[in-house]
Amino acid sequence: MANNYKVKVQVEIAACGDDVDDAPTKSGVGAFEHVISAEQAHSIDACEQRLLQTNYAALRDAFAHHLNAVSQQYALGVAGSLAECEVKPYRVDGEIGRITFDTYWVEEIEETADDKAKCAFPTLHAQEWYRTTGFKEVALVYGSVEKSYRKTTALINRVRHQEEATP
């Protein structure tokens, strides 16, 4: 059984005859494509922004897919079957952006389960988001310098390439 995980990234910029699109489009799990104009591809600034926009969309998708799989594996290990689990959304506010994925909650834990939790991740309440260490560092450092919620929010959304993600 595999105990480790490989994180693999491949970026390709190639000429094509497809029509230009406004935003990255999903082409698979953790895979996105973005057709940009020749003018954008030849501009250092415009090309960089399109690469980051496409990259962050792919990162968020791959991360959510992975965490969903971790939750499934955990639930199978505790309950033995996903049929006995309740599926609930789990929200993460991270340095790569906001993501939501399904988690599998084991409602009925056997007495022999010892210290097994109902879910693979920390329990959240109501509309709470799990905030990653990276997100907290960015928010704390910039927030303490600027002391403006609006400016901090704008910067975080800009850095994560996810418009209006943080209210």
mmCIF file of C-alpha atoms in Angstrom:
data_model
loop_
_atom_site.group_PDB
_atom_site.id
_atom_site.type_symbol
_atom_site.label_atom_id
_atom_site.label_comp_id
_atom_site.label_asym_id
_atom_site.label_seq_id
_atom_site.Cartn_x
_atom_site.Cartn_y
_atom_site.Cartn_z
ATOM 1 C CA MET A 1 0.000 0.000 0.000
ATOM 2 C CA ALA A 2 1.275 3.453 -0.904
ATOM 3 C CA ASN A 3 2.163 5.641 2.069
ATOM 4 C CA ASN A 4 3.333 8.674 0.132
ATOM 5 C CA TYR A 5 1.823 10.971 -2.460
ATOM 6 C CA LYS A 6 3.381 12.469 -5.574
ATOM 7 C CA VAL A 7 2.461 16.018 -6.509
ATOM 8 C CA LYS A 8 2.960 16.461 -10.227
ATOM 9 C CA VAL A 9 2.621 19.666 -12.253
ATOM 10 C CA GLN A 10 3.128 20.151 -15.969
ATOM 11 C CA VAL A 11 2.538 23.459 -17.717
ATOM 12 C CA GLU A 12 2.421 23.744 -21.481
ATOM 13 C CA ILE A 13 2.110 26.810 -23.656
ATOM 14 C CA ALA A 14 1.523 25.858 -27.273
ATOM 15 C CA ALA A 15 0.141 27.573 -30.353
ATOM 16 C CA CYS A 16 -3.323 26.387 -31.369
ATOM 17 C CA GLY A 17 -6.209 27.261 -33.675
ATOM 18 C CA ASP A 18 -8.911 27.249 -30.972
ATOM 19 C CA ASP A 19 -11.081 30.270 -30.210
ATOM 20 C CA VAL A 20 -9.958 32.560 -27.372
ATOM 21 C CA ASP A 21 -11.914 32.078 -24.140
ATOM 22 C CA ASP A 22 -12.511 34.401 -21.202
ATOM 23 C CA ALA A 23 -11.587 32.023 -18.379
ATOM 24 C CA PRO A 24 -9.899 28.682 -17.788
ATOM 25 C CA THR A 25 -12.025 25.644 -18.653
ATOM 26 C CA LYS A 26 -11.773 22.330 -16.863
ATOM 27 C CA SER A 27 -10.387 19.479 -18.955
ATOM 28 C CA GLY A 28 -9.952 16.865 -16.192
ATOM 29 C CA VAL A 29 -9.267 16.503 -12.470
ATOM 30 C CA GLY A 30 -6.792 19.252 -11.619
ATOM 31 C CA ALA A 31 -6.418 20.071 -15.324
ATOM 32 C CA PHE A 32 -7.513 23.334 -16.905
ATOM 33 C CA GLU A 33 -6.937 24.960 -20.269
ATOM 34 C CA HIS A 34 -7.103 28.607 -21.212
ATOM 35 C CA VAL A 35 -6.914 29.726 -24.837
ATOM 36 C CA ILE A 36 -5.396 33.189 -25.029
ATOM 37 C CA SER A 37 -4.746 35.485 -27.952
ATOM 38 C CA ALA A 38 -1.350 35.735 -29.631
ATOM 39 C CA GLU A 39 -1.155 39.295 -28.302
ATOM 40 C CA GLN A 40 -1.618 38.043 -24.714
ATOM 41 C CA ALA A 41 0.839 35.179 -25.250
ATOM 42 C CA HIS A 42 3.496 37.625 -26.461
ATOM 43 C CA SER A 43 2.958 40.037 -23.572
ATOM 44 C CA ILE A 44 5.000 39.136 -20.480
ATOM 45 C CA ASP A 45 2.445 40.682 -18.118
ATOM 46 C CA ALA A 46 -0.714 39.358 -19.783
ATOM 47 C CA CYS A 47 0.739 35.870 -20.245
ATOM 48 C CA GLU A 48 1.850 35.747 -16.599
ATOM 49 C CA GLN A 49 -1.651 36.673 -15.401
ATOM 50 C CA ARG A 50 -3.326 34.022 -17.608
ATOM 51 C CA LEU A 51 -0.839 31.387 -16.403
ATOM 52 C CA LEU A 52 -1.526 32.232 -12.764
ATOM 53 C CA GLN A 53 -5.288 32.303 -13.303
ATOM 54 C CA THR A 54 -5.199 28.861 -14.953
ATOM 55 C CA ASN A 55 -2.737 27.475 -12.408
ATOM 56 C CA TYR A 56 -4.778 28.510 -9.383
ATOM 57 C CA ALA A 57 -7.986 27.020 -10.842
ATOM 58 C CA ALA A 58 -6.148 23.717 -11.388
ATOM 59 C CA LEU A 59 -4.601 23.810 -7.904
ATOM 60 C CA ARG A 60 -7.957 24.384 -6.214
ATOM 61 C CA ASP A 61 -9.607 21.593 -8.208
ATOM 62 C CA ALA A 62 -6.822 19.050 -7.562
ATOM 63 C CA PHE A 63 -6.694 19.977 -3.861
ATOM 64 C CA ALA A 64 -10.468 19.573 -3.430
ATOM 65 C CA HIS A 65 -10.421 16.246 -5.293
ATOM 66 C CA HIS A 66 -7.560 14.965 -3.121
ATOM 67 C CA LEU A 67 -9.204 16.007 0.163
ATOM 68 C CA ASN A 68 -12.449 14.344 -0.929
ATOM 69 C CA ALA A 69 -10.522 11.110 -1.571
ATOM 70 C CA VAL A 70 -8.792 11.362 1.830
ATOM 71 C CA SER A 71 -12.186 11.731 3.485
ATOM 72 C CA GLN A 72 -13.530 8.691 1.619
ATOM 73 C CA GLN A 73 -10.520 6.568 2.617
ATOM 74 C CA TYR A 74 -10.855 7.645 6.249
ATOM 75 C CA ALA A 75 -14.580 6.850 6.331
ATOM 76 C CA LEU A 76 -14.003 3.439 4.740
ATOM 77 C CA GLY A 77 -11.370 2.692 7.379
ATOM 78 C CA VAL A 78 -13.683 3.652 10.239
ATOM 79 C CA ALA A 79 -17.112 2.535 8.974
ATOM 80 C CA GLY A 80 -16.149 -0.051 6.368
ATOM 81 C CA SER A 81 -18.701 1.351 3.905
ATOM 82 C CA LEU A 82 -19.609 4.758 2.520
ATOM 83 C CA ALA A 83 -23.284 3.761 2.667
ATOM 84 C CA GLU A 84 -23.180 4.292 6.430
ATOM 85 C CA CYS A 85 -21.774 7.810 6.083
ATOM 86 C CA GLU A 86 -23.398 11.195 5.791
ATOM 87 C CA VAL A 87 -21.973 13.439 3.061
ATOM 88 C CA LYS A 88 -21.447 17.050 4.113
ATOM 89 C CA PRO A 89 -19.708 19.978 2.414
ATOM 90 C CA TYR A 90 -16.409 21.090 3.912
ATOM 91 C CA ARG A 91 -15.098 24.595 3.290
ATOM 92 C CA VAL A 92 -11.432 25.576 3.216
ATOM 93 C CA ASP A 93 -10.079 29.109 2.996
ATOM 94 C CA GLY A 94 -6.489 28.671 1.852
ATOM 95 C CA GLU A 95 -3.628 30.539 0.319
ATOM 96 C CA ILE A 96 -4.609 29.004 -3.056
ATOM 97 C CA GLY A 97 -8.208 30.166 -2.655
ATOM 98 C CA ARG A 98 -11.531 29.034 -1.311
ATOM 99 C CA ILE A 99 -12.561 25.463 -2.018
ATOM 100 C CA THR A 100 -15.506 23.319 -1.022
ATOM 101 C CA PHE A 101 -15.516 19.535 -1.216
ATOM 102 C CA ASP A 102 -17.613 16.642 0.102
ATOM 103 C CA THR A 103 -16.598 14.922 3.323
ATOM 104 C CA TYR A 104 -17.898 11.617 4.623
ATOM 105 C CA TRP A 105 -19.059 11.674 8.241
ATOM 106 C CA VAL A 106 -19.377 8.447 10.194
ATOM 107 C CA GLU A 107 -22.411 8.996 12.396
ATOM 108 C CA GLU A 108 -22.455 5.628 14.136
ATOM 109 C CA ILE A 109 -19.008 4.804 15.483
ATOM 110 C CA GLU A 110 -18.577 1.370 17.023
ATOM 111 C CA GLU A 111 -17.444 1.156 20.642
ATOM 112 C CA THR A 112 -14.235 -0.534 19.483
ATOM 113 C CA ALA A 113 -13.260 2.460 17.367
ATOM 114 C CA ASP A 114 -11.217 3.867 20.299
ATOM 115 C CA ASP A 115 -10.358 7.482 19.520
ATOM 116 C CA LYS A 116 -11.576 7.563 15.913
ATOM 117 C CA ALA A 117 -13.225 10.834 14.931
ATOM 118 C CA LYS A 118 -16.420 11.120 12.893
ATOM 119 C CA CYS A 119 -14.540 12.880 10.078
ATOM 120 C CA ALA A 120 -10.972 13.009 8.747
ATOM 121 C CA PHE A 121 -10.770 16.777 9.257
ATOM 122 C CA PRO A 122 -11.436 19.167 12.166
ATOM 123 C CA THR A 123 -15.107 19.759 12.883
ATOM 124 C CA LEU A 124 -16.480 23.074 11.616
ATOM 125 C CA HIS A 125 -19.599 24.841 12.834
ATOM 126 C CA ALA A 126 -22.410 26.414 10.793
ATOM 127 C CA GLN A 127 -20.898 28.588 8.043
ATOM 128 C CA GLU A 128 -17.324 28.293 9.353
ATOM 129 C CA TRP A 129 -14.375 27.875 6.972
ATOM 130 C CA TYR A 130 -11.208 25.977 7.827
ATOM 131 C CA ARG A 131 -8.378 28.490 7.420
ATOM 132 C CA THR A 132 -5.019 27.085 6.375
ATOM 133 C CA THR A 133 -1.750 28.236 7.899
ATOM 134 C CA GLY A 134 -0.802 29.930 4.617
ATOM 135 C CA PHE A 135 -4.043 31.902 4.557
ATOM 136 C CA LYS A 136 -3.606 32.978 8.179
ATOM 137 C CA GLU A 137 -0.048 34.142 7.536
ATOM 138 C CA VAL A 138 -1.046 36.250 4.530
ATOM 139 C CA ALA A 139 -4.078 37.692 6.333
ATOM 140 C CA LEU A 140 -2.183 38.384 9.550
ATOM 141 C CA VAL A 141 0.925 39.917 8.017
ATOM 142 C CA TYR A 142 -0.888 42.105 5.505
ATOM 143 C CA GLY A 143 -3.824 42.813 7.829
ATOM 144 C CA SER A 144 -1.563 44.026 10.619
ATOM 145 C CA VAL A 145 0.336 46.317 8.233
ATOM 146 C CA GLU A 146 -2.685 47.783 6.423
ATOM 147 C CA LYS A 147 -5.251 47.500 9.229
ATOM 148 C CA SER A 148 -7.991 47.706 6.624
ATOM 149 C CA TYR A 149 -10.299 44.733 6.096
ATOM 150 C CA ARG A 150 -11.270 45.925 2.604
ATOM 151 C CA LYS A 151 -7.651 46.325 1.445
ATOM 152 C CA THR A 152 -6.604 43.010 3.006
ATOM 153 C CA THR A 153 -9.525 41.204 1.362
ATOM 154 C CA ALA A 154 -8.720 42.752 -2.015
ATOM 155 C CA LEU A 155 -5.082 41.678 -1.753
ATOM 156 C CA ILE A 156 -5.925 38.125 -0.674
ATOM 157 C CA ASN A 157 -8.374 37.707 -3.570
ATOM 158 C CA ARG A 158 -5.813 39.185 -5.974
ATOM 159 C CA VAL A 159 -2.995 36.917 -4.789
ATOM 160 C CA ARG A 160 -5.247 33.838 -4.990
ATOM 161 C CA HIS A 161 -6.636 34.791 -8.412
ATOM 162 C CA GLN A 162 -10.176 34.240 -7.150
ATOM 163 C CA GLU A 163 -12.257 37.375 -7.521
ATOM 164 C CA GLU A 164 -14.591 38.230 -4.627
ATOM 165 C CA ALA A 165 -13.935 34.883 -2.878
ATOM 166 C CA THR A 166 -13.339 36.444 0.522
ATOM 167 C CA PRO A 167 -16.294 38.551 1.628
#
